[in-house]
mmCIF file of C-alpha atoms in Angstrom:
data_model
loop_
_atom_site.group_PDB
_atom_site.id
_atom_site.type_symbol
_atom_site.label_atom_id
_atom_site.label_comp_id
_atom_site.label_asym_id
_atom_site.label_seq_id
_atom_site.Cartn_x
_atom_site.Cartn_y
_atom_site.Cartn_z
ATOM 1 C CA PHE A 1 -0.058 0.084 0.054
ATOM 2 C CA LEU A 2 1.235 3.627 -0.449
ATOM 3 C CA ILE A 3 1.610 6.003 2.263
ATOM 4 C CA PRO A 4 2.001 9.851 0.634
ATOM 5 C CA SER A 5 3.115 12.449 2.996
ATOM 6 C CA ILE A 6 2.203 16.315 2.804
ATOM 7 C CA ILE A 7 4.474 18.329 4.870
ATOM 8 C CA MET A 8 3.614 21.902 5.584
ATOM 9 C CA ALA A 9 6.131 24.840 5.756
ATOM 10 C CA GLU A 10 7.753 25.709 8.966
ATOM 11 C CA LYS A 11 6.985 28.739 10.760
ATOM 12 C CA LEU A 12 10.494 29.527 12.130
ATOM 13 C CA ASP A 13 11.406 32.722 9.867
ATOM 14 C CA THR A 14 8.231 35.153 10.219
ATOM 15 C CA SER A 15 9.922 37.812 7.911
ATOM 16 C CA PRO A 16 6.869 39.009 5.221
ATOM 17 C CA GLU A 17 9.044 37.566 2.326
ATOM 18 C CA GLU A 18 9.396 33.950 4.030
ATOM 19 C CA GLU A 19 5.965 34.293 5.114
ATOM 20 C CA ALA A 20 4.864 34.539 1.269
ATOM 21 C CA ILE A 21 6.750 31.883 0.239
ATOM 22 C CA LYS A 22 5.094 29.811 2.874
ATOM 23 C CA ASP A 23 1.756 30.799 1.771
ATOM 24 C CA GLU A 24 2.264 29.779 -2.090
ATOM 25 C CA ALA A 25 3.451 26.486 -0.721
ATOM 26 C CA ARG A 26 0.436 25.736 1.421
ATOM 27 C CA GLU A 27 -1.901 27.052 -1.655
ATOM 28 C CA PHE A 28 -0.053 24.526 -3.587
ATOM 29 C CA MET A 29 -0.440 21.561 -1.823
ATOM 30 C CA THR A 30 -4.133 21.962 -0.769
ATOM 31 C CA GLY A 31 -4.234 22.363 -4.775
ATOM 32 C CA LEU A 32 -2.658 19.228 -5.231
ATOM 33 C CA VAL A 33 -4.143 17.133 -2.523
ATOM 34 C CA GLY A 34 -7.300 18.396 -3.916
ATOM 35 C CA SER A 35 -6.646 17.871 -7.647
ATOM 36 C CA GLY A 36 -6.269 15.076 -10.072
ATOM 37 C CA ALA A 37 -2.615 15.128 -8.739
ATOM 38 C CA GLY A 38 -3.106 12.849 -6.258
ATOM 39 C CA ASP A 39 -4.828 10.246 -8.552
ATOM 40 C CA GLN A 40 -1.377 8.212 -8.595
ATOM 41 C CA TRP A 41 -2.289 7.242 -4.791
ATOM 42 C CA THR A 42 -5.875 7.383 -4.362
ATOM 43 C CA ASN A 43 -6.662 5.601 -7.589
ATOM 44 C CA ASP A 44 -9.078 3.531 -5.816
ATOM 45 C CA SER A 45 -9.848 5.601 -3.206
ATOM 46 C CA ALA A 46 -11.928 8.384 -1.991
ATOM 47 C CA GLY A 47 -13.090 11.086 -4.159
ATOM 48 C CA ALA A 48 -14.356 14.612 -3.628
ATOM 49 C CA PRO A 49 -16.476 15.064 -0.003
ATOM 50 C CA THR A 50 -19.797 13.549 -0.471
ATOM 51 C CA ALA A 51 -23.050 13.638 1.434
ATOM 52 C CA ASP A 52 -22.300 9.970 1.841
ATOM 53 C CA GLY A 53 -19.045 10.729 3.307
ATOM 54 C CA ALA A 54 -20.469 13.207 5.657
ATOM 55 C CA ASP A 55 -22.916 10.563 6.834
ATOM 56 C CA ILE A 56 -20.069 8.186 7.541
ATOM 57 C CA ILE A 57 -18.105 10.832 9.527
ATOM 58 C CA LYS A 58 -21.469 11.955 11.552
ATOM 59 C CA ALA A 59 -22.245 8.084 12.670
ATOM 60 C CA TRP A 60 -18.701 7.482 13.347
ATOM 61 C CA LYS A 61 -18.878 10.587 15.791
ATOM 62 C CA SER A 62 -22.241 9.056 17.436
ATOM 63 C CA LYS A 63 -20.396 5.719 17.910
ATOM 64 C CA TYR A 64 -17.118 7.210 19.012
ATOM 65 C CA SER A 65 -18.933 9.003 21.787
ATOM 66 C CA ALA A 66 -21.013 5.761 22.873
ATOM 67 C CA ALA A 67 -18.873 2.616 22.044
ATOM 68 C CA PRO A 68 -17.179 1.021 24.656
ATOM 69 C CA LYS A 69 -13.258 0.805 24.027
ATOM 70 C CA ASP A 70 -13.252 -3.096 23.262
ATOM 71 C CA THR A 71 -15.267 -2.429 20.461
ATOM 72 C CA THR A 72 -14.538 0.912 19.178
ATOM 73 C CA MET A 73 -12.107 -0.085 16.201
ATOM 74 C CA ASP A 74 -14.530 -2.991 15.231
ATOM 75 C CA ASP A 75 -17.295 -0.332 14.834
ATOM 76 C CA PHE A 76 -14.761 1.946 12.838
ATOM 77 C CA TRP A 77 -13.866 -0.256 10.532
ATOM 78 C CA SER A 78 -17.551 -1.334 9.892
ATOM 79 C CA LEU A 79 -18.234 2.040 8.885
ATOM 80 C CA TYR A 80 -14.867 3.162 7.117
ATOM 81 C CA ASP A 81 -15.180 3.294 2.890
ATOM 82 C CA PRO A 82 -12.146 4.189 1.454
ATOM 83 C CA TYR A 83 -14.127 5.006 -1.735
ATOM 84 C CA LEU A 84 -15.577 7.811 0.334
ATOM 85 C CA THR A 85 -13.377 8.758 3.309
ATOM 86 C CA SER A 86 -9.823 8.976 4.090
ATOM 87 C CA ILE A 87 -7.323 8.448 7.232
ATOM 88 C CA TRP A 88 -4.562 10.484 7.835
ATOM 89 C CA LYS A 89 -1.920 10.670 10.702
ATOM 90 C CA MET A 90 -0.950 14.059 12.179
ATOM 91 C CA VAL A 91 2.517 14.909 13.859
ATOM 92 C CA TYR A 92 3.537 18.399 15.173
ATOM 93 C CA ASP A 93 6.683 19.238 13.217
ATOM 94 C CA GLU A 94 8.231 21.544 16.023
ATOM 95 C CA ALA A 95 8.264 19.242 19.253
ATOM 96 C CA ASP A 96 11.912 20.090 20.045
ATOM 97 C CA SER A 97 10.681 23.487 20.234
ATOM 98 C CA ASN A 98 7.923 23.072 23.114
ATOM 99 C CA GLU A 99 9.011 24.255 26.575
ATOM 100 C CA ASN A 100 6.407 22.721 28.800
ATOM 101 C CA LEU A 101 3.428 20.398 28.709
ATOM 102 C CA LYS A 102 0.778 23.292 29.576
ATOM 103 C CA GLU A 103 1.936 25.130 26.528
ATOM 104 C CA THR A 104 1.851 22.183 24.389
ATOM 105 C CA ILE A 105 -1.217 21.124 25.206
ATOM 106 C CA GLY A 106 -2.463 24.683 24.273
ATOM 107 C CA PHE A 107 -1.393 24.137 21.071
ATOM 108 C CA VAL A 108 -3.684 21.451 20.324
ATOM 109 C CA GLU A 109 -6.282 23.324 21.855
ATOM 110 C CA ASP A 110 -5.766 26.110 19.616
ATOM 111 C CA LEU A 111 -5.505 24.028 16.699
ATOM 112 C CA LEU A 112 -9.147 22.684 17.136
ATOM 113 C CA ALA A 113 -10.806 25.907 18.346
ATOM 114 C CA GLN A 114 -9.614 27.839 15.042
ATOM 115 C CA PRO A 115 -12.617 29.788 13.675
ATOM 116 C CA GLY A 116 -12.653 27.663 10.585
ATOM 117 C CA MET A 117 -12.899 24.411 12.505
ATOM 118 C CA THR A 118 -16.473 25.606 13.134
ATOM 119 C CA GLN A 119 -17.962 24.869 9.653
ATOM 120 C CA LEU A 120 -15.938 21.589 9.181
ATOM 121 C CA LYS A 121 -17.788 20.128 12.246
ATOM 122 C CA LYS A 122 -21.228 21.243 11.288
ATOM 123 C CA ASP A 123 -20.768 19.570 7.668
ATOM 124 C CA HIS A 124 -19.001 16.473 9.288
ATOM 125 C CA ASP A 125 -16.422 17.101 7.224
ATOM 126 C CA CYS A 126 -13.627 15.482 9.861
ATOM 127 C CA TRP A 127 -12.911 13.882 13.084
ATOM 128 C CA CYS A 128 -10.063 13.107 15.103
ATOM 129 C CA VAL A 129 -8.347 12.315 18.010
ATOM 130 C CA VAL A 130 -4.815 14.016 19.127
ATOM 131 C CA HIS A 131 -2.501 13.090 21.951
ATOM 132 C CA THR A 132 -0.050 15.094 23.722
ATOM 133 C CA LEU A 133 2.880 12.949 24.958
ATOM 134 C CA GLU A 134 5.200 13.088 27.950
ATOM 135 C CA ASN A 135 8.273 14.177 25.444
ATOM 136 C CA LEU A 136 5.926 17.139 24.161
ATOM 137 C CA GLY A 137 5.242 15.438 20.865
ATOM 138 C CA ILE A 138 1.939 15.595 19.298
ATOM 139 C CA GLU A 139 0.384 12.786 17.457
ATOM 140 C CA GLY A 140 -3.243 12.405 16.081
ATOM 141 C CA VAL A 141 -5.313 10.623 13.382
ATOM 142 C CA TRP A 142 -7.938 12.084 11.435
ATOM 143 C CA LEU A 143 -10.911 10.518 9.408
ATOM 144 C CA PHE A 144 -11.862 13.053 6.454
ATOM 145 C CA ASN A 145 -14.788 12.799 4.271
ATOM 146 C CA GLY A 146 -13.102 12.618 1.083
ATOM 147 C CA PRO A 147 -9.255 11.769 -0.225
ATOM 148 C CA ASP A 148 -7.513 14.291 1.907
ATOM 149 C CA PRO A 149 -7.080 17.348 4.310
ATOM 150 C CA ALA A 150 -7.619 19.693 1.681
ATOM 151 C CA LYS A 151 -10.594 21.526 3.229
ATOM 152 C CA LEU A 152 -9.109 21.270 6.884
ATOM 153 C CA PHE A 153 -5.720 23.064 5.582
ATOM 154 C CA ALA A 154 -8.025 25.617 3.757
ATOM 155 C CA ALA A 155 -9.973 26.324 6.735
ATOM 156 C CA ASN A 156 -7.064 26.480 9.681
ATOM 157 C CA GLU A 157 -3.737 27.651 9.015
ATOM 158 C CA ASP A 158 -2.321 26.354 11.998
ATOM 159 C CA THR A 159 -2.164 22.983 10.169
ATOM 160 C CA SER A 160 1.260 24.151 8.766
ATOM 161 C CA TRP A 161 2.723 23.306 11.990
ATOM 162 C CA TYR A 162 2.069 19.423 11.632
ATOM 163 C CA THR A 163 2.945 16.660 8.909
ATOM 164 C CA PHE A 164 -0.094 14.653 7.800
ATOM 165 C CA THR A 165 0.502 11.260 6.407
ATOM 166 C CA GLN A 166 -2.123 8.889 4.861
ATOM 167 C CA LEU A 167 -3.269 5.565 6.474
ATOM 168 C CA GLY A 168 -4.454 3.444 3.647
ATOM 169 C CA PRO A 169 -6.652 3.584 1.665
ATOM 170 C CA GLU A 170 -7.073 0.073 1.830
ATOM 171 C CA ALA A 171 -7.959 -1.206 5.382
ATOM 172 C CA ILE A 172 -5.152 -3.913 5.543
ATOM 173 C CA ASP A 173 -3.801 -5.144 8.565
ATOM 174 C CA PRO A 174 -0.673 -2.879 8.952
ATOM 175 C CA VAL A 175 -3.106 0.070 8.404
ATOM 176 C CA LYS A 176 -5.591 -1.045 11.060
ATOM 177 C CA ALA A 177 -2.820 -1.564 13.292
ATOM 178 C CA ALA A 178 -1.417 1.879 12.727
ATOM 179 C CA VAL A 179 -4.600 3.553 13.252
ATOM 180 C CA ALA A 180 -5.367 1.463 16.584
ATOM 181 C CA LYS A 181 -2.259 2.510 18.030
ATOM 182 C CA ILE A 182 -3.005 6.252 17.877
ATOM 183 C CA MET A 183 -7.016 5.910 18.527
ATOM 184 C CA MET A 184 -6.479 3.711 21.280
ATOM 185 C CA PRO A 185 -3.456 3.578 22.874
ATOM 186 C CA ILE A 186 -2.250 0.736 24.880
ATOM 187 C CA GLU A 187 -1.752 1.125 28.602
ATOM 188 C CA GLY A 188 -2.004 4.679 28.146
ATOM 189 C CA LYS A 189 1.154 4.929 25.912
ATOM 190 C CA LEU A 190 1.995 5.760 22.227
ATOM 191 C CA ASN A 191 5.396 5.036 20.376
ATOM 192 C CA GLY A 192 6.631 4.242 24.262
ATOM 193 C CA LYS A 193 5.730 7.633 25.548
ATOM 194 C CA VAL A 194 2.692 7.953 28.149
ATOM 195 C CA VAL A 195 -0.050 10.060 26.929
ATOM 196 C CA LYS A 196 -0.643 12.994 29.122
ATOM 197 C CA ASP A 197 -3.306 14.702 27.074
ATOM 198 C CA THR A 198 -6.006 13.666 24.798
ATOM 199 C CA LYS A 199 -8.394 15.981 22.602
ATOM 200 C CA VAL A 200 -11.385 14.727 20.385
ATOM 201 C CA PHE A 201 -12.611 16.837 17.457
ATOM 202 C CA CYS A 202 -16.005 15.393 17.417
#
């Protein structure tokens, strides 16, 4: 299976010239993931966001809120449709610069509270769970209506601090394992690091 990566521009240099370059890069990546250029790795997967895809996201939100932990992944895969939805892993690019846990948790809160997220929630365009780890890393998994995070990128500039990597699209065993590891950390740990905080966009 193919796992493409979308790496958004880092925001270390905040000069006008550098910000202009980053804006162009962001526009390019948003256009790429939303165009036919992605067909090489989404050939048999989701197309544009659809009403049926939104129904899946809506149903999953309901299932996640109500399902016991031991049945959550079964519920997820019973709803997932690679022709209508897609799954993406998200990792924070600047973890080494984080100074304390409270600040890092705040970064996640800010990401999920950006004004553009309100419409995405209303339209059932995405769902995610995001963990802040003891080493001040941030990692999460997203379910999108459609083939990519293009609508999220367009609605939320804070996504430029993160790298998004697709898991799938086929729901084969390695993909299921990768999704479960993030969605349902075993013994409260992810990649050997204790999960200190979890936020859900639901």
